[in-house]
PDB file of C-alpha atoms in Angstrom:
ATOM      1  CA  MET H   9     -51.543 262.548 112.647  1.00 93.00           C
ATOM      2  CA  ARG H  10     -48.173 261.639 111.096  1.00 96.00           C
ATOM      3  CA  GLN H  11     -46.600 258.419 112.340  1.00 98.00           C
ATOM      4  CA  TYR H  12     -43.138 256.972 111.738  1.00 98.00           C
ATOM      5  CA  VAL H  13     -42.115 253.380 112.417  1.00 98.00           C
ATOM      6  CA  VAL H  14     -38.409 253.197 113.197  1.00 98.00           C
ATOM      7  CA  ASP H  15     -36.257 250.144 113.894  1.00 97.00           C
ATOM      8  CA  ALA H  16     -34.086 251.219 116.836  1.00 96.00           C
ATOM      9  CA  PHE H  17     -30.682 249.756 117.723  1.00 95.00           C
ATOM     10  CA  ALA H  18     -30.611 248.474 114.143  1.00 95.00           C
ATOM     11  CA  ASP H  19     -28.135 248.776 111.285  1.00 91.00           C
ATOM     12  CA  ARG H  20     -30.903 248.080 108.747  1.00 94.00           C
ATOM     13  CA  ILE H  21     -34.657 247.481 108.705  1.00 96.00           C
ATOM     14  CA  PHE H  22     -36.018 244.232 110.132  1.00 96.00           C
ATOM     15  CA  GLU H  23     -33.388 244.352 112.883  1.00 95.00           C
ATOM     16  CA  GLY H  24     -33.438 245.932 116.307  1.00 95.00           C
ATOM     17  CA  ASN H  25     -36.674 246.976 117.969  1.00 94.00           C
ATOM     18  CA  PRO H  26     -39.468 248.678 116.021  1.00 96.00           C
ATOM     19  CA  ALA H  27     -41.273 251.598 117.624  1.00 97.00           C
ATOM     20  CA  ALA H  28     -43.998 253.831 116.270  1.00 98.00           C
ATOM     21  CA  VAL H  29     -43.517 257.572 116.775  1.00 98.00           C
ATOM     22  CA  CYS H  30     -46.372 260.100 116.577  1.00 98.00           C
ATOM     23  CA  VAL H  31     -45.172 263.712 116.438  1.00 95.00           C
ATOM     24  CA  MET H  32     -48.109 265.991 117.256  1.00 96.00           C
ATOM     25  CA  GLU H  33     -48.974 269.664 117.772  1.00 95.00           C
ATOM     26  CA  ARG H  34     -51.120 268.978 120.870  1.00 96.00           C
ATOM     27  CA  TRP H  35     -51.981 266.085 123.148  1.00 97.00           C
ATOM     28  CA  PRO H  36     -54.899 263.815 122.263  1.00 96.00           C
ATOM     29  CA  GLU H  37     -56.989 262.015 124.868  1.00 97.00           C
ATOM     30  CA  GLU H  38     -55.096 259.262 126.666  1.00 96.00           C
ATOM     31  CA  ASP H  39     -57.681 256.703 125.537  1.00 97.00           C
ATOM     32  CA  LEU H  40     -56.920 257.535 121.901  1.00 97.00           C
ATOM     33  CA  MET H  41     -53.175 257.120 122.455  1.00 98.00           C
ATOM     34  CA  LEU H  42     -53.803 253.686 123.950  1.00 97.00           C
ATOM     35  CA  LYS H  43     -56.058 252.708 121.031  1.00 97.00           C
ATOM     36  CA  ILE H  44     -53.382 253.775 118.533  1.00 98.00           C
ATOM     37  CA  THR H  45     -50.794 251.785 120.476  1.00 97.00           C
ATOM     38  CA  ARG H  46     -52.943 248.659 120.439  1.00 96.00           C
ATOM     39  CA  GLU H  47     -53.695 249.109 116.740  1.00 97.00           C
ATOM     40  CA  ASN H  48     -49.956 249.331 116.027  1.00 97.00           C
ATOM     41  CA  ASN H  49     -49.395 246.225 118.166  1.00 93.00           C
ATOM     42  CA  LEU H  50     -45.717 247.052 118.659  1.00 93.00           C
ATOM     43  CA  SER H  51     -43.975 246.870 122.006  1.00 88.00           C
ATOM     44  CA  GLU H  52     -44.019 250.696 122.194  1.00 94.00           C
ATOM     45  CA  THR H  53     -45.612 253.697 120.575  1.00 97.00           C
ATOM     46  CA  ALA H  54     -44.073 257.062 121.442  1.00 98.00           C
ATOM     47  CA  PHE H  55     -46.076 260.296 121.455  1.00 98.00           C
ATOM     48  CA  VAL H  56     -44.205 263.603 121.194  1.00 98.00           C
ATOM     49  CA  VAL H  57     -45.307 267.240 121.485  1.00 98.00           C
ATOM     50  CA  LYS H  58     -42.908 270.190 121.353  1.00 96.00           C
ATOM     51  CA  GLU H  59     -43.115 272.408 124.428  1.00 96.00           C
ATOM     52  CA  GLY H  60     -40.898 275.469 124.106  1.00 94.00           C
ATOM     53  CA  GLU H  61     -37.351 274.396 123.224  1.00 93.00           C
ATOM     54  CA  GLU H  62     -37.911 270.860 124.526  1.00 96.00           C
ATOM     55  CA  TYR H  63     -40.201 267.964 123.731  1.00 98.00           C
ATOM     56  CA  ARG H  64     -42.628 266.153 125.975  1.00 98.00           C
ATOM     57  CA  LEU H  65     -42.337 262.404 125.370  1.00 98.00           C
ATOM     58  CA  ARG H  66     -44.691 259.639 126.540  1.00 98.00           C
ATOM     59  CA  TRP H  67     -44.416 255.901 125.911  1.00 97.00           C
ATOM     60  CA  PHE H  68     -47.256 253.396 125.670  1.00 96.00           C
ATOM     61  CA  THR H  69     -47.250 249.615 125.445  1.00 92.00           C
ATOM     62  CA  PRO H  70     -50.421 247.701 124.520  1.00 91.00           C
ATOM     63  CA  GLY H  71     -50.813 247.208 128.276  1.00 89.00           C
ATOM     64  CA  GLY H  72     -50.616 250.932 129.139  1.00 93.00           C
ATOM     65  CA  GLU H  73     -48.217 253.829 129.731  1.00 95.00           C
ATOM     66  CA  ILE H  74     -44.719 253.115 131.096  1.00 92.00           C
ATOM     67  CA  ASP H  75     -42.142 255.289 132.811  1.00 90.00           C
ATOM     68  CA  LEU H  76     -39.040 254.619 130.677  1.00 89.00           C
ATOM     69  CA  CYS H  77     -38.332 253.214 127.227  1.00 91.00           C
ATOM     70  CA  GLY H  78     -34.974 253.370 125.513  1.00 92.00           C
ATOM     71  CA  HIS H  79     -35.672 252.133 122.011  1.00 93.00           C
ATOM     72  CA  ALA H  80     -38.745 254.344 121.538  1.00 96.00           C
ATOM     73  CA  THR H  81     -36.713 257.355 122.737  1.00 95.00           C
ATOM     74  CA  LEU H  82     -34.058 256.583 120.137  1.00 96.00           C
ATOM     75  CA  ALA H  83     -36.812 256.156 117.512  1.00 97.00           C
ATOM     76  CA  ALA H  84     -38.373 259.492 118.496  1.00 98.00           C
ATOM     77  CA  ALA H  85     -35.026 261.279 118.257  1.00 97.00           C
ATOM     78  CA  TYR H  86     -34.394 259.720 114.843  1.00 97.00           C
ATOM     79  CA  ALA H  87     -37.829 260.748 113.515  1.00 98.00           C
ATOM     80  CA  ILE H  88     -37.540 264.322 114.824  1.00 97.00           C
ATOM     81  CA  SER H  89     -33.982 264.832 113.578  1.00 96.00           C
ATOM     82  CA  ARG H  90     -34.834 263.475 110.138  1.00 95.00           C
ATOM     83  CA  PHE H  91     -38.280 264.982 109.515  1.00 96.00           C
ATOM     84  CA  VAL H  92     -38.938 267.796 112.015  1.00 95.00           C
ATOM     85  CA  ASP H  93     -35.675 269.426 113.140  1.00 94.00           C
ATOM     86  CA  PRO H  94     -32.807 268.195 110.942  1.00 93.00           C
ATOM     87  CA  ASP H  95     -30.335 270.777 112.283  1.00 91.00           C
ATOM     88  CA  ALA H  96     -30.645 269.635 115.895  1.00 91.00           C
ATOM     89  CA  GLU H  97     -27.534 267.985 117.314  1.00 92.00           C
ATOM     90  CA  GLU H  98     -29.137 267.453 120.730  1.00 96.00           C
ATOM     91  CA  LEU H  99     -32.754 266.811 121.670  1.00 97.00           C
ATOM     92  CA  ARG H 100     -34.190 267.238 125.158  1.00 97.00           C
ATOM     93  CA  PHE H 101     -37.194 265.190 126.232  1.00 97.00           C
ATOM     94  CA  GLN H 102     -39.258 265.745 129.377  1.00 97.00           C
ATOM     95  CA  THR H 103     -40.594 262.365 130.501  1.00 96.00           C
ATOM     96  CA  LEU H 104     -41.945 260.442 133.480  1.00 95.00           C
ATOM     97  CA  SER H 105     -38.292 259.594 134.213  1.00 90.00           C
ATOM     98  CA  GLY H 106     -37.220 263.236 134.143  1.00 92.00           C
ATOM     99  CA  LEU H 107     -35.164 265.003 131.496  1.00 94.00           C
ATOM    100  CA  LEU H 108     -33.610 262.717 128.883  1.00 93.00           C
ATOM    101  CA  THR H 109     -31.149 264.032 126.316  1.00 94.00           C
ATOM    102  CA  VAL H 110     -30.237 262.457 122.988  1.00 96.00           C
ATOM    103  CA  LYS H 111     -27.171 263.542 121.020  1.00 96.00           C
ATOM    104  CA  ARG H 112     -26.287 262.750 117.425  1.00 94.00           C
ATOM    105  CA  GLU H 113     -22.783 261.294 117.138  1.00 91.00           C
ATOM    106  CA  GLY H 114     -22.301 260.469 113.478  1.00 89.00           C
ATOM    107  CA  GLU H 115     -24.590 257.524 112.719  1.00 91.00           C
ATOM    108  CA  LEU H 116     -25.213 256.887 116.396  1.00 96.00           C
ATOM    109  CA  TYR H 117     -27.861 258.385 118.665  1.00 97.00           C
ATOM    110  CA  SER H 118     -26.539 258.631 122.208  1.00 97.00           C
ATOM    111  CA  MET H 119     -29.041 258.710 125.082  1.00 94.00           C
ATOM    112  CA  ASP H 120     -28.450 259.760 128.686  1.00 92.00           C
ATOM    113  CA  PHE H 121     -30.608 257.612 131.001  1.00 91.00           C
ATOM    114  CA  PRO H 122     -30.834 256.989 134.752  1.00 90.00           C
ATOM    115  CA  ALA H 123     -29.125 253.845 136.056  1.00 96.00           C
ATOM    116  CA  TYR H 124     -31.143 251.532 138.287  1.00 96.00           C
ATOM    117  CA  THR H 125     -29.811 250.434 141.675  1.00 97.00           C
ATOM    118  CA  LEU H 126     -30.064 246.650 141.924  1.00 98.00           C
ATOM    119  CA  LYS H 127     -30.895 244.730 145.079  1.00 98.00           C
ATOM    120  CA  PRO H 128     -30.104 240.992 145.368  1.00 98.00           C
ATOM    121  CA  LEU H 129     -32.951 238.501 145.647  1.00 98.00           C
ATOM    122  CA  GLU H 130     -33.085 234.810 146.406  1.00 97.00           C
ATOM    123  CA  VAL H 131     -32.930 232.393 143.477  1.00 98.00           C
ATOM    124  CA  THR H 132     -36.293 230.656 143.852  1.00 98.00           C
ATOM    125  CA  ASP H 133     -37.873 227.563 142.368  1.00 98.00           C
ATOM    126  CA  ALA H 134     -40.628 229.785 140.944  1.00 98.00           C
ATOM    127  CA  ILE H 135     -38.078 231.793 138.941  1.00 98.00           C
ATOM    128  CA  THR H 136     -36.359 228.613 137.772  1.00 98.00           C
ATOM    129  CA  GLU H 137     -39.650 227.052 136.656  1.00 98.00           C
ATOM    130  CA  ALA H 138     -40.692 230.231 134.857  1.00 98.00           C
ATOM    131  CA  LEU H 139     -37.440 230.466 132.896  1.00 98.00           C
ATOM    132  CA  GLY H 140     -36.823 226.753 132.422  1.00 98.00           C
ATOM    133  CA  ALA H 141     -33.262 227.238 133.750  1.00 98.00           C
ATOM    134  CA  ARG H 142     -31.794 228.144 137.127  1.00 98.00           C
ATOM    135  CA  PRO H 143     -29.996 231.499 137.220  1.00 98.00           C
ATOM    136  CA  LYS H 144     -26.783 231.990 139.165  1.00 98.00           C
ATOM    137  CA  GLU H 145     -27.998 235.293 140.609  1.00 98.00           C
ATOM    138  CA  VAL H 146     -31.242 237.282 140.746  1.00 98.00           C
ATOM    139  CA  TRP H 147     -31.437 241.063 141.195  1.00 98.00           C
ATOM    140  CA  ARG H 148     -34.290 243.525 141.238  1.00 98.00           C
ATOM    141  CA  ALA H 149     -34.957 247.193 140.589  1.00 97.00           C
ATOM    142  CA  ARG H 150     -37.923 248.081 138.351  1.00 95.00           C
ATOM    143  CA  ASP H 151     -37.343 244.723 136.604  1.00 97.00           C
ATOM    144  CA  LEU H 152     -36.060 241.328 137.625  1.00 98.00           C
ATOM    145  CA  VAL H 153     -32.532 240.603 136.362  1.00 98.00           C
ATOM    146  CA  CYS H 154     -31.528 236.944 136.198  1.00 98.00           C
ATOM    147  CA  VAL H 155     -27.844 236.226 135.555  1.00 98.00           C
ATOM    148  CA  PHE H 156     -26.497 233.078 133.902  1.00 98.00           C
ATOM    149  CA  ASP H 157     -22.964 231.824 133.268  1.00 97.00           C
ATOM    150  CA  ASP H 158     -23.649 230.385 129.801  1.00 97.00           C
ATOM    151  CA  PRO H 159     -24.793 232.782 127.054  1.00 97.00           C
ATOM    152  CA  GLN H 160     -26.370 229.855 125.201  1.00 96.00           C
ATOM    153  CA  GLU H 161     -28.859 229.426 128.054  1.00 97.00           C
ATOM    154  CA  VAL H 162     -30.002 233.001 127.419  1.00 98.00           C
ATOM    155  CA  ILE H 163     -30.011 232.660 123.626  1.00 97.00           C
ATOM    156  CA  GLN H 164     -31.990 229.397 123.644  1.00 97.00           C
ATOM    157  CA  MET H 165     -34.335 230.218 126.540  1.00 98.00           C
ATOM    158  CA  LYS H 166     -38.045 229.428 126.140  1.00 98.00           C
ATOM    159  CA  PRO H 167     -39.702 230.767 129.279  1.00 98.00           C
ATOM    160  CA  ASP H 168     -43.224 230.017 130.476  1.00 98.00           C
ATOM    161  CA  LEU H 169     -44.649 233.520 130.085  1.00 98.00           C
ATOM    162  CA  ASP H 170     -47.664 232.857 132.313  1.00 97.00           C
ATOM    163  CA  LYS H 171     -45.270 231.953 135.126  1.00 98.00           C
ATOM    164  CA  VAL H 172     -43.054 234.954 134.324  1.00 98.00           C
ATOM    165  CA  ARG H 173     -46.145 237.162 134.630  1.00 97.00           C
ATOM    166  CA  ALA H 174     -46.630 235.953 138.210  1.00 97.00           C
ATOM    167  CA  LEU H 175     -43.132 236.987 139.320  1.00 97.00           C
ATOM    168  CA  LYS H 176     -42.037 240.297 140.827  1.00 93.00           C
ATOM    169  CA  GLY H 177     -40.787 243.133 138.667  1.00 95.00           C
ATOM    170  CA  ALA H 178     -42.222 244.909 135.644  1.00 95.00           C
ATOM    171  CA  LEU H 179     -40.076 243.092 133.041  1.00 96.00           C
ATOM    172  CA  MET H 180     -37.850 240.037 133.088  1.00 98.00           C
ATOM    173  CA  GLN H 181     -34.248 240.632 132.021  1.00 98.00           C
ATOM    174  CA  VAL H 182     -32.020 237.578 131.512  1.00 98.00           C
ATOM    175  CA  THR H 183     -28.311 238.111 130.864  1.00 98.00           C
ATOM    176  CA  ALA H 184     -24.977 236.325 130.586  1.00 98.00           C
ATOM    177  CA  PRO H 185     -21.391 237.131 129.573  1.00 97.00           C
ATOM    178  CA  GLY H 186     -20.878 237.910 125.906  1.00 95.00           C
ATOM    179  CA  THR H 187     -19.948 235.443 123.207  1.00 81.00           C
ATOM    180  CA  GLY H 188     -16.403 235.811 121.868  1.00 77.00           C
ATOM    181  CA  THR H 189     -14.651 239.183 122.022  1.00 85.00           C
ATOM    182  CA  GLU H 190     -17.244 241.306 120.192  1.00 92.00           C
ATOM    183  CA  PHE H 191     -19.769 241.659 123.030  1.00 97.00           C
ATOM    184  CA  ASP H 192     -19.325 242.099 126.772  1.00 97.00           C
ATOM    185  CA  CYS H 193     -22.767 240.723 127.581  1.00 98.00           C
ATOM    186  CA  VAL H 194     -25.866 239.257 125.995  1.00 98.00           C
ATOM    187  CA  SER H 195     -29.436 239.566 127.172  1.00 98.00           C
ATOM    188  CA  ARG H 196     -33.091 239.012 126.390  1.00 98.00           C
ATOM    189  CA  THR H 197     -36.197 240.761 127.695  1.00 97.00           C
ATOM    190  CA  PHE H 198     -39.611 239.249 128.398  1.00 97.00           C
ATOM    191  CA  ALA H 199     -42.557 241.523 129.225  1.00 94.00           C
ATOM    192  CA  PRO H 200     -45.825 239.576 129.493  1.00 95.00           C
ATOM    193  CA  LYS H 201     -47.191 242.067 132.058  1.00 93.00           C
ATOM    194  CA  MET H 202     -47.002 244.705 129.296  1.00 87.00           C
ATOM    195  CA  GLU H 203     -48.632 242.327 126.770  1.00 86.00           C
ATOM    196  CA  VAL H 204     -45.231 242.017 125.034  1.00 87.00           C
ATOM    197  CA  PRO H 205     -43.994 238.388 124.996  1.00 94.00           C
ATOM    198  CA  GLU H 206     -40.409 239.402 124.086  1.00 95.00           C
ATOM    199  CA  ASP H 207     -39.038 242.907 123.636  1.00 91.00           C
ATOM    200  CA  PRO H 208     -36.538 242.658 120.742  1.00 93.00           C
ATOM    201  CA  VAL H 209     -34.138 245.274 122.201  1.00 94.00           C
ATOM    202  CA  CYS H 210     -34.813 246.923 125.560  1.00 93.00           C
ATOM    203  CA  GLY H 211     -33.017 250.180 126.326  1.00 92.00           C
ATOM    204  CA  SER H 212     -34.411 250.583 129.842  1.00 92.00           C
ATOM    205  CA  GLY H 213     -33.441 246.970 130.525  1.00 95.00           C
ATOM    206  CA  HIS H 214     -29.843 247.954 129.931  1.00 96.00           C
ATOM    207  CA  CYS H 215     -30.195 250.591 132.645  1.00 95.00           C
ATOM    208  CA  HIS H 216     -30.295 247.483 134.872  1.00 97.00           C
ATOM    209  CA  ILE H 217     -27.863 245.281 132.912  1.00 98.00           C
ATOM    210  CA  VAL H 218     -25.053 247.801 132.327  1.00 98.00           C
ATOM    211  CA  PRO H 219     -24.544 248.687 136.033  1.00 98.00           C
ATOM    212  CA  TYR H 220     -24.373 244.972 136.843  1.00 98.00           C
ATOM    213  CA  TRP H 221     -21.794 244.077 134.183  1.00 98.00           C
ATOM    214  CA  ALA H 222     -19.777 247.269 134.696  1.00 98.00           C
ATOM    215  CA  ALA H 223     -19.248 246.253 138.322  1.00 97.00           C
ATOM    216  CA  LYS H 224     -18.670 242.602 137.434  1.00 97.00           C
ATOM    217  CA  LEU H 225     -16.190 243.248 134.633  1.00 96.00           C
ATOM    218  CA  GLY H 226     -14.504 246.294 136.177  1.00 97.00           C
ATOM    219  CA  LYS H 227     -15.084 248.492 133.126  1.00 96.00           C
ATOM    220  CA  THR H 228     -17.435 251.352 132.327  1.00 97.00           C
ATOM    221  CA  GLU H 229     -17.687 250.986 128.535  1.00 97.00           C
ATOM    222  CA  LEU H 230     -19.562 247.940 127.272  1.00 97.00           C
ATOM    223  CA  THR H 231     -20.843 246.623 123.968  1.00 97.00           C
ATOM    224  CA  ALA H 232     -24.080 244.766 124.648  1.00 97.00           C
ATOM    225  CA  ARG H 233     -25.976 242.418 122.377  1.00 97.00           C
ATOM    226  CA  GLN H 234     -29.687 241.765 122.745  1.00 96.00           C
ATOM    227  CA  ALA H 235     -29.958 238.148 121.634  1.00 96.00           C
ATOM    228  CA  SER H 236     -33.593 238.184 120.536  1.00 96.00           C
ATOM    229  CA  PRO H 237     -34.538 236.696 117.142  1.00 94.00           C
ATOM    230  CA  ARG H 238     -34.289 240.209 115.603  1.00 95.00           C
ATOM    231  CA  GLY H 239     -31.168 241.125 117.560  1.00 95.00           C
ATOM    232  CA  GLY H 240     -29.669 244.520 118.278  1.00 95.00           C
ATOM    233  CA  THR H 241     -26.426 246.137 119.468  1.00 95.00           C
ATOM    234  CA  LEU H 242     -26.082 248.821 122.150  1.00 96.00           C
ATOM    235  CA  TYR H 243     -22.915 250.808 122.835  1.00 97.00           C
ATOM    236  CA  CYS H 244     -23.051 251.562 126.550  1.00 97.00           C
ATOM    237  CA  ARG H 245     -21.180 253.647 129.102  1.00 97.00           C
ATOM    238  CA  LEU H 246     -21.753 253.912 132.837  1.00 98.00           C
ATOM    239  CA  GLU H 247     -21.213 257.430 134.227  1.00 97.00           C
ATOM    240  CA  GLY H 248     -21.981 257.453 137.942  1.00 96.00           C
ATOM    241  CA  ASP H 249     -25.729 257.082 138.315  1.00 95.00           C
ATOM    242  CA  ARG H 250     -26.333 257.508 134.569  1.00 95.00           C
ATOM    243  CA  VAL H 251     -26.161 255.069 131.671  1.00 95.00           C
ATOM    244  CA  ILE H 252     -25.257 256.307 128.201  1.00 96.00           C
ATOM    245  CA  LEU H 253     -26.859 254.105 125.533  1.00 95.00           C
ATOM    246  CA  ALA H 254     -26.009 254.596 121.867  1.00 97.00           C
ATOM    247  CA  GLY H 255     -27.241 252.852 118.753  1.00 96.00           C
ATOM    248  CA  ARG H 256     -28.273 253.239 115.137  1.00 97.00           C
ATOM    249  CA  ALA H 257     -31.773 253.392 113.675  1.00 97.00           C
ATOM    250  CA  ALA H 258     -33.486 252.622 110.364  1.00 97.00           C
ATOM    251  CA  LEU H 259     -36.761 254.020 109.008  1.00 98.00           C
ATOM    252  CA  TYR H 260     -39.362 251.388 108.125  1.00 98.00           C
ATOM    253  CA  SER H 261     -42.448 253.461 107.268  1.00 98.00           C
ATOM    254  CA  VAL H 262     -44.178 256.840 107.243  1.00 98.00           C
ATOM    255  CA  ALA H 263     -47.947 256.931 107.591  1.00 97.00           C
ATOM    256  CA  GLU H 264     -50.873 259.298 108.042  1.00 96.00           C
ATOM    257  CA  LEU H 265     -53.214 258.122 110.792  1.00 96.00           C
ATOM    258  CA  MET H 266     -56.883 258.739 110.088  1.00 95.00           C
ATOM    259  CA  VAL H 267     -57.824 259.682 113.649  1.00 90.00           C
TER     260      VAL H 267
END
């Protein structure tokens, strides 16, 4: 089985979010996919099989299969367009979140994802204790989204991941206005329930974050910065109930798995 490790939302290797991509002729047993994912020990491993003119795409974390992953979708599109189908300008993926399309726009890969509808929640002491800081607002869809006024609170945050694990929501997204004029917002993503302490750049998280900041800032095009230690930049656009996420990618490795 051929496997590619791609740094997604990255201008060069060692930035952005690494994802492993296995492009296969047929589906292996689910247990094997989970073992490969745990052996890779990355936040996501993507498995891809071509079905007709489209691809079937599944994402696994070390904690199990998930329903949506942005950076591993970008990584899969990069690997396919570079090594499998270099003439493709658009790739169509059937996933647990429905049909996802990825278009090549120069150096960028542009992904069409569903936007989450956020519901407000109470700011609780449990959330404050878990994050070590009290958010101004808390929202929930698939994930919890905690909003702060000061970007430095997000950048310097050291949450108690055991306490984060006990909260509602699949992942914890923390976000604040951007620093300077380059970025509209900053964010970080913590995913202890998925056995991922911090996701370096979370595409599906921005399907929560972009609708929030688009409404708050009164604009539909945003440049977002994931302020993890690796860091990554996403070029985002809200189109109704869809979020367009674009970014670059860099190839880290190509391997042959002995399975």
